[in-house]
Short mmCIF file of C-alpha atoms in Angstrom, two decimals:
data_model
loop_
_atom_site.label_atom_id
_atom_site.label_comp_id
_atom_site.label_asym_id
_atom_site.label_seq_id
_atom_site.Cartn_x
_atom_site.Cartn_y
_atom_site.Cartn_z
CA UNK A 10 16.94 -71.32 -38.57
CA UNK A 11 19.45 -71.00 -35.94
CA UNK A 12 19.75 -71.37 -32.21
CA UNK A 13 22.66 -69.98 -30.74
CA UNK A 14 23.84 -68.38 -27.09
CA UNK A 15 26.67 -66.47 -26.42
CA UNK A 16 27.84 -66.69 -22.80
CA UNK A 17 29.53 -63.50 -21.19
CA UNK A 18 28.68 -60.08 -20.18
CA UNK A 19 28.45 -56.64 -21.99
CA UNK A 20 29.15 -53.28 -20.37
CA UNK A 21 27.75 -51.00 -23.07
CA UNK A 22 24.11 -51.06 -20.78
CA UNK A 23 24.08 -49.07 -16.94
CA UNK A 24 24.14 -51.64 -14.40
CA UNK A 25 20.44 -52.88 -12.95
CA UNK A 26 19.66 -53.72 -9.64
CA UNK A 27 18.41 -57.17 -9.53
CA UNK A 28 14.54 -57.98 -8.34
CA UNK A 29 14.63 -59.45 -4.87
CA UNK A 30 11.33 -60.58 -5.28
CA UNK A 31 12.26 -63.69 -6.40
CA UNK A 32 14.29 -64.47 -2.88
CA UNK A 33 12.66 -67.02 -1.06
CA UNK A 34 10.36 -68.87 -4.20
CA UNK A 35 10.90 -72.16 -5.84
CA UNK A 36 12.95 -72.21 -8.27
CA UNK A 37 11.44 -72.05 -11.40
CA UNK A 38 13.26 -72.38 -14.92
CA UNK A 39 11.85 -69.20 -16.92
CA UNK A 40 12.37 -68.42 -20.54
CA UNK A 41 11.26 -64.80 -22.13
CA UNK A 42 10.37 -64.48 -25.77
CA UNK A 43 11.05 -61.57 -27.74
CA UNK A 44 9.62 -61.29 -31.63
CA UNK A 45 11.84 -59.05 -33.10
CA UNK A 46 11.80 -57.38 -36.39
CA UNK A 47 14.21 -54.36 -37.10
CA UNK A 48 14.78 -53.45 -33.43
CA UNK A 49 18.69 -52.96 -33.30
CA UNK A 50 18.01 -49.89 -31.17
CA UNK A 51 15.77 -51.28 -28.01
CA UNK A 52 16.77 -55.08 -28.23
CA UNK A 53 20.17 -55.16 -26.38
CA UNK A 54 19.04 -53.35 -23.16
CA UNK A 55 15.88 -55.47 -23.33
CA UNK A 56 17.21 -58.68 -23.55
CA UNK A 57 19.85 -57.83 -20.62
CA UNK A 58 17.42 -56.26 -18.44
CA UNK A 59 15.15 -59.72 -19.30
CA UNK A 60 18.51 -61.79 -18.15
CA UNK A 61 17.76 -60.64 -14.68
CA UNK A 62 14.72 -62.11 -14.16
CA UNK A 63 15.01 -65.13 -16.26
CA UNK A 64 16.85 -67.99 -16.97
CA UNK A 65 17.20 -67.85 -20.60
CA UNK A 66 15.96 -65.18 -23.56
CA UNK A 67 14.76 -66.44 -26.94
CA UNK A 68 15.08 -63.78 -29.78
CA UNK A 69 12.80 -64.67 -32.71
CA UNK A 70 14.80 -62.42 -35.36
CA UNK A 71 12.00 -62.21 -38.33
CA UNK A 72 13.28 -60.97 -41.11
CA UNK A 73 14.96 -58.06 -39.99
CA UNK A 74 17.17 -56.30 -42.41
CA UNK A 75 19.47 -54.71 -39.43
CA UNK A 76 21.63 -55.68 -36.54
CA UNK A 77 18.86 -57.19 -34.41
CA UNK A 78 19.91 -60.95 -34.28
CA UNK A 79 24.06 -59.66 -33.63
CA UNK A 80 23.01 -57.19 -30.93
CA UNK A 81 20.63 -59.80 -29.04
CA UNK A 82 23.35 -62.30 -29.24
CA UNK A 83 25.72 -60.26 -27.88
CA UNK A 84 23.51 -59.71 -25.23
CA UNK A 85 23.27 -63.14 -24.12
CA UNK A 86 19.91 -64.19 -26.03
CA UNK A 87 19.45 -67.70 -27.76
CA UNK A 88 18.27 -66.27 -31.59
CA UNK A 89 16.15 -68.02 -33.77
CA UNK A 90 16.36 -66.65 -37.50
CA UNK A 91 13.35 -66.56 -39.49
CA UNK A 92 14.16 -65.56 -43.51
CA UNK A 93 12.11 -63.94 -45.06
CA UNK A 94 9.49 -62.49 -42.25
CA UNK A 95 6.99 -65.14 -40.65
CA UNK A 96 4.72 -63.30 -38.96
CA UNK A 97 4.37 -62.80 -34.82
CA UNK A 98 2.30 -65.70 -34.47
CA UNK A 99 5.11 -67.97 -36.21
CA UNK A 100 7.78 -66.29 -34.03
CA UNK A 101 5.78 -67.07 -30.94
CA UNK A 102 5.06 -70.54 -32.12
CA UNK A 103 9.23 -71.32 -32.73
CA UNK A 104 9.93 -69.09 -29.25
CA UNK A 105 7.26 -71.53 -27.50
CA UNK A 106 8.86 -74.65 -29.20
CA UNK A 107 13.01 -73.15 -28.05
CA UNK A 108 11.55 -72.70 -24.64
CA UNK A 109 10.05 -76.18 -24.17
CA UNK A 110 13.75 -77.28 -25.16
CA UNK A 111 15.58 -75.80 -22.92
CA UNK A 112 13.34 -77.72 -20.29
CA UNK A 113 11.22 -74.36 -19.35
CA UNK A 114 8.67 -74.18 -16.22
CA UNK A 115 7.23 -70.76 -17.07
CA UNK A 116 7.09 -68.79 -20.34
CA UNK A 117 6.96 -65.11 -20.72
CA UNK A 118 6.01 -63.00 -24.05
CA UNK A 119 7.27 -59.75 -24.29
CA UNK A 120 7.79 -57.10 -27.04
CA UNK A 121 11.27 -56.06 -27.52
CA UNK A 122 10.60 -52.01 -28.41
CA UNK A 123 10.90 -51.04 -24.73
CA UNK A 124 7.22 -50.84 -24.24
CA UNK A 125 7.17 -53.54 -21.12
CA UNK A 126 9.94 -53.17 -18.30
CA UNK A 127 11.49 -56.72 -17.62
CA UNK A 128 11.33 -55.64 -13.72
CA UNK A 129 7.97 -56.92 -13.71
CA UNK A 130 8.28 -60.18 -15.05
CA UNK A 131 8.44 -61.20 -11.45
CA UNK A 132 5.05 -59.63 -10.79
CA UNK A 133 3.79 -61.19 -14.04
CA UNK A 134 5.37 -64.83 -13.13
CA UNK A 135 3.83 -64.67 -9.39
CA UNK A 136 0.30 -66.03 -9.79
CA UNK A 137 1.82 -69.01 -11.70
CA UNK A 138 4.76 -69.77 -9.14
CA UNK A 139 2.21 -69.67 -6.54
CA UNK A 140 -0.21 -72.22 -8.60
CA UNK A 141 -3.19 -70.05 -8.71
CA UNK A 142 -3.28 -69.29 -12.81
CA UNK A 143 -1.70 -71.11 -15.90
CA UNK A 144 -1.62 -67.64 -17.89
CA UNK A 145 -1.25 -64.67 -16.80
CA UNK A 146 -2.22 -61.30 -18.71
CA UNK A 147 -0.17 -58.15 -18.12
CA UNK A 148 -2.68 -55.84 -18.03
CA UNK A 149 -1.77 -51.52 -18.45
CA UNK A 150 -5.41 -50.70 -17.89
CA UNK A 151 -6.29 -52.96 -15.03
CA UNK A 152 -5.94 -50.36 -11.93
CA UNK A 153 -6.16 -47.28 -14.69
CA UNK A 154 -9.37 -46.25 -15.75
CA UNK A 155 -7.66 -43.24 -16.20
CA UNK A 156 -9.55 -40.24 -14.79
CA UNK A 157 -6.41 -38.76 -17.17
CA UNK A 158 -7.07 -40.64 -19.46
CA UNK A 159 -8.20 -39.32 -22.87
CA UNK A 160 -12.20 -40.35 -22.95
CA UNK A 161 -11.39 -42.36 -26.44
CA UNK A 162 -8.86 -44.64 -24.98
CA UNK A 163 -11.76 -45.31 -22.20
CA UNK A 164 -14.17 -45.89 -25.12
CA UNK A 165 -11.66 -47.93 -26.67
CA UNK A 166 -10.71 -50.38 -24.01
CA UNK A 167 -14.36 -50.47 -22.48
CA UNK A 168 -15.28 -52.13 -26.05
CA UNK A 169 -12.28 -54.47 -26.26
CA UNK A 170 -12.85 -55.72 -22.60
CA UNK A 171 -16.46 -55.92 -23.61
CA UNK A 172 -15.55 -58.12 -26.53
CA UNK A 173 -13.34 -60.15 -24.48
CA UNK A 174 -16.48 -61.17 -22.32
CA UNK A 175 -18.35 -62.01 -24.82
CA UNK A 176 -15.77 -63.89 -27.49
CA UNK A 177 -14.14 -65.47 -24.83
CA UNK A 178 -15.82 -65.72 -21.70
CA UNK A 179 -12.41 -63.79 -20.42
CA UNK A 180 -12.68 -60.83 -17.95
CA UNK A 181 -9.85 -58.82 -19.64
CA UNK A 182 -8.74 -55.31 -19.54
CA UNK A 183 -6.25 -55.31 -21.91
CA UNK A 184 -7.18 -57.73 -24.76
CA UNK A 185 -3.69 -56.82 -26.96
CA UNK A 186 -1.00 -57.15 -24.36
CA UNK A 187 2.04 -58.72 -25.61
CA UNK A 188 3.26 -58.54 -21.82
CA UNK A 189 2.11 -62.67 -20.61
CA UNK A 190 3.17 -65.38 -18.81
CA UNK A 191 2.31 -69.00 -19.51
CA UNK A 192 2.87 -72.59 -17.59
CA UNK A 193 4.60 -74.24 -20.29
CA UNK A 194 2.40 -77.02 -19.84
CA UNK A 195 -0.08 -74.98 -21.84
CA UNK A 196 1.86 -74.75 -24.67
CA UNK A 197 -0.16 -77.50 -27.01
CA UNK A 198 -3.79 -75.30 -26.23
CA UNK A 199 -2.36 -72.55 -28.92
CA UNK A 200 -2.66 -72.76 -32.75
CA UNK A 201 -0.04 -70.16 -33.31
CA UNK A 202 -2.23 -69.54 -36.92
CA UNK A 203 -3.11 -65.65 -36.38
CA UNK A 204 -4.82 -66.10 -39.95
CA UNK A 205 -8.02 -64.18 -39.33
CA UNK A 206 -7.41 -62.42 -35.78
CA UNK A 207 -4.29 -60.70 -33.95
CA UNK A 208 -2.47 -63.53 -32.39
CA UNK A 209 -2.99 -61.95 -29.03
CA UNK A 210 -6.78 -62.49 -29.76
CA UNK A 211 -6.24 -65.95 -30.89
CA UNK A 212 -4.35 -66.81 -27.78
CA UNK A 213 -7.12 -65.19 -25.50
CA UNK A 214 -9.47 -67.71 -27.26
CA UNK A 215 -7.42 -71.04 -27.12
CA UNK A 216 -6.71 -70.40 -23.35
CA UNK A 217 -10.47 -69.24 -22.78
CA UNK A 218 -11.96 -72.56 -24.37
CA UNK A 219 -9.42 -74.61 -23.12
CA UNK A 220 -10.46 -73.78 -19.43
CA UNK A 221 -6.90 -72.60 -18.01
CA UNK A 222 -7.29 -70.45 -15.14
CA UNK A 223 -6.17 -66.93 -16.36
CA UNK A 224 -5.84 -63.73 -14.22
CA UNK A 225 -4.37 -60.38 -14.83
CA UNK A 226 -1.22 -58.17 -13.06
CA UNK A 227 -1.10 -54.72 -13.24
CA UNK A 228 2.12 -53.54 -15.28
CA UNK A 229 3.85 -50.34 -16.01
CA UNK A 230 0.23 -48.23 -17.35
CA UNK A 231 1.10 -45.82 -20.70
CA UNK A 232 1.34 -42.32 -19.79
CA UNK A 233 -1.45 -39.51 -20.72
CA UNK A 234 1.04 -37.86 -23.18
CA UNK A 235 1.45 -41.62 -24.85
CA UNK A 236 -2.31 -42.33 -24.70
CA UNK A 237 -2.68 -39.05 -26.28
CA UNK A 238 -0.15 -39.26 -29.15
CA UNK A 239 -2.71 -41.07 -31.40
CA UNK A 240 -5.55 -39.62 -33.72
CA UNK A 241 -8.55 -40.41 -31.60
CA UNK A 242 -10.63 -41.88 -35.13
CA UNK A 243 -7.50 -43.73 -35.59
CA UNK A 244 -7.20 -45.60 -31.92
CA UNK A 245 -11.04 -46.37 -31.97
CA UNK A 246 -11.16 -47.69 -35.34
CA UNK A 247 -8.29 -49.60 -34.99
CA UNK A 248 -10.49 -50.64 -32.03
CA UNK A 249 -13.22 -51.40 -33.91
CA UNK A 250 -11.35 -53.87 -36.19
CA UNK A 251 -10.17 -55.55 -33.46
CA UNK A 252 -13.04 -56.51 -32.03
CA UNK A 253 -14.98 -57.32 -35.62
CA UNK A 254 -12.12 -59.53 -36.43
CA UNK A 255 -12.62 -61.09 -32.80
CA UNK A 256 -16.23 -61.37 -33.12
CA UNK A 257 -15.89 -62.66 -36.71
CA UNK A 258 -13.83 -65.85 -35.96
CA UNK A 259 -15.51 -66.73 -32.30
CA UNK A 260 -18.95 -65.25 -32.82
CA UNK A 261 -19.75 -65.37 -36.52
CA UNK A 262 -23.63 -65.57 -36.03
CA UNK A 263 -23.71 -62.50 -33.58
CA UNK A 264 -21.72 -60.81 -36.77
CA UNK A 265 -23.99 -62.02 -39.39
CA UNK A 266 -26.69 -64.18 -38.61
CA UNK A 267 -28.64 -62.34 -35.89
CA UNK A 268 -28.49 -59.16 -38.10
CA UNK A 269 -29.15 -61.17 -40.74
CA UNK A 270 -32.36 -62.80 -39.35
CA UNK A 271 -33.16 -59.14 -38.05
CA UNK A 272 -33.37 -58.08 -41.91
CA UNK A 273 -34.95 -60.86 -43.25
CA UNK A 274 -37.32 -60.35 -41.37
CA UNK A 275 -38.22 -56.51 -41.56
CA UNK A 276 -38.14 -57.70 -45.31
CA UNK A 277 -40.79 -60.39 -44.85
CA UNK A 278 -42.91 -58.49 -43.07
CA UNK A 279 -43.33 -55.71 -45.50
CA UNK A 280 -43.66 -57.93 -47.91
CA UNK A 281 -46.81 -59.60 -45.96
CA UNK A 282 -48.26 -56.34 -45.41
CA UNK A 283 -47.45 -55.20 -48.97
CA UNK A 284 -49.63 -58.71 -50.01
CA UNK A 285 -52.27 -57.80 -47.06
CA UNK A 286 -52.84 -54.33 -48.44
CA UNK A 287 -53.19 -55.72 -51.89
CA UNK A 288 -55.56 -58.30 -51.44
CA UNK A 289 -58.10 -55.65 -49.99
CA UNK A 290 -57.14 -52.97 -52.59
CA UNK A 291 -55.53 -50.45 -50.29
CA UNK A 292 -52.44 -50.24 -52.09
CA UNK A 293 -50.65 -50.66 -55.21
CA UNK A 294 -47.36 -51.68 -56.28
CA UNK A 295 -44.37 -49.34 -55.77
CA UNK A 296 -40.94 -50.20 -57.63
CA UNK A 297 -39.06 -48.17 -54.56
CA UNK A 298 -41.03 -50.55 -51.40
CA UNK A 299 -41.07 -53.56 -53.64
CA UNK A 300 -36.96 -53.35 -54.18
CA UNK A 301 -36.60 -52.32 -50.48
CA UNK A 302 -38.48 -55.45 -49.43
CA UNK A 303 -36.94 -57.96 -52.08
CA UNK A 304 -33.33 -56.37 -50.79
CA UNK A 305 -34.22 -56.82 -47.04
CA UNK A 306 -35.38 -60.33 -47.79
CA UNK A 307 -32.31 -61.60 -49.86
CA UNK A 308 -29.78 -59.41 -47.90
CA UNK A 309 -31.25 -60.98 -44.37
CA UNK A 310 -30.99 -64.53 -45.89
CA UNK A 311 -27.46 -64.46 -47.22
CA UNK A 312 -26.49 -62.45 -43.91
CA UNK A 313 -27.81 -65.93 -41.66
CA UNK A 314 -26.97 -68.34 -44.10
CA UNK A 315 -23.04 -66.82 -43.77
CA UNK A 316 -23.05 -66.76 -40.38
CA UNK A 317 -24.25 -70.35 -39.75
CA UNK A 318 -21.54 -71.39 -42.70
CA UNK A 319 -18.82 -69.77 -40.85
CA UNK A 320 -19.82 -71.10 -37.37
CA UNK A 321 -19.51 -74.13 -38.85
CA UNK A 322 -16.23 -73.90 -40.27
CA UNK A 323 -14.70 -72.05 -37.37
CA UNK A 324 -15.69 -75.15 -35.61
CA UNK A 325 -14.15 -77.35 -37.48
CA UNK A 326 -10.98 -75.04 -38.01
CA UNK A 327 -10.36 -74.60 -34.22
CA UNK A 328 -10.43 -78.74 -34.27
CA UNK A 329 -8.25 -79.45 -37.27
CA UNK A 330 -5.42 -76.66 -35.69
CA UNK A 331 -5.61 -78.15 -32.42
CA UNK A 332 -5.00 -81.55 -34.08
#
């Protein structure tokens, strides 16, 4: 691992006006985060651009097998090195720990393929400056329910902000923004594990137990071309997932055991009227309703007994990480 800076300016990038927003605030020491793998192309102008609004830029380089870690330290960006490939949520775990040693007030998370414009890390920084949230989500669908908006990315983010209700207790529009901002005194809430969920889901939970106050921003919104570049099936399954995974690690007995109960007992209760209808001779026994019924029954069982197992040990997981 490495951690170095390289002090001076480059004129390969056109010259950016800088924010004026920030005139008149208290001065705040912010750091931006960028996990990078393989972006050579985008990381340069990103990590200059990012220079503008913050005090210092932490590159994450993991594992990539090009230029990324010369170009962002060229740029002016402290770069960690992480051989072979960690993983985003280990990236964002060693950016978090760089920022809280170069003495940090606010973090920001940002991905480094040109996707989020560094001009609105002021807007994104605001709510915390102003001591009205501890994390802030940058949010592309907040002001865009998009009446041009393909109806599958509507269906899509409807469900995710759904989900974020009801994993999290979180009124979020856009559940996997990478575009945040964080008082590093919340740094310790986050496990930084993404074993089982996207890490953007995991951090949504920490900060929603935990009891931080969170808002959202509005930030630069995808255009309809963009939003339209996908396969629909592909965007809402990918959708899907998400929110399975998310329901899965916070909500295992929605996922299993109230389904599960649900079957169990459809499967009981035929078999009670099977036993009813035998005992006064109405029916007789059928190998396709007595399989159904004996399937219902066992699948319903092993459905709840899974999800109480893995409330359990999502319980005592979310301790042990925190610890």
């Amino acid at each position: 691992m490495s951690n170095e800076l390289l002090v001076g300016k480059s004129t390969d990038y056109p010259a950016h006006k800088e924010n004026q927003r920030f005139r008149g605030v208290p001065s705040q020491n912010i750091t931006v985060i960028l996990p990078a793998c393989n972006q050579e192309v985008s990381i340069g102008s990103i990590v200059l651009l990012s220079r503008l609004y913050a005090d210092n830029v932490v590159v994450v380089n993991d594992g990539s097998t090009d230029r990324t870690a010369e170009v962002a330290m060229k740029a002016g960006a402290h770069i960690i090195t992480h051989e072979p490939s960690q993983g985003k949520a280990e990236a964002l775990r060693a950016g978090f720990n760089a920022a809280a040693a170069l003495g940090s007030d606010i973090i920001v998370t940002m991905d480094p393929d040109g996707r989020h414009n560094p001009a609105d890390i002021p807007v994104l920084v605001a709510p915390i400056m102003d001591g009205n949230a501890e994390m802030v989500n940058g949010s592309r669908y907040l002001n865009y329910p998009g009446k041009n908006a393909p109806l599958f990315s509507r269906t899509g983010q409807a469900m995710q902000a759904a989900s974020a209700k009801m994993n999290f207790d979180l009124k979020i529009t856009d559940t996997q923004s990478g575009f945040r901002a964080f008082a590093a005194s919340t740094k310790s809430i986050f496990r930084f594990s993404g074993k089982k969920v996207p890490i953007e889901s995991e951090m949504l939970a920490d900060a929603g137990r935990s009891g931080i106050r969170i808002t959202e921003v509005e930030i630069g919104a995808p255009s309809p071309s963009e939003l339209s570049a996908g396969a629909p099936s592909k965007y809402i399954s990918g959708a899907l997932k998400t929110i399975s995974q998310d329901i899965e690690a916070n909500r295992p007995l929605y996922l299993y055991s109230v389904p599960g109960f649900a079957l169990a007992t459809c499967g009981f209760y035929m078999g009670f009227k099977f036993m009813e209808a035998t005992f006064f001779g109405s029916a007789s026994l059928s190998f396709w309703y007595t399989f159904l019924m004996v399937f219902l029954a066992l699948a319903g069982a092993y459905m709840t007994l899974r999800g109480i197992v893995a409330h359990s040990m999502a319980g005592d997981a979310k301790q042990t990480d925190l610890t």
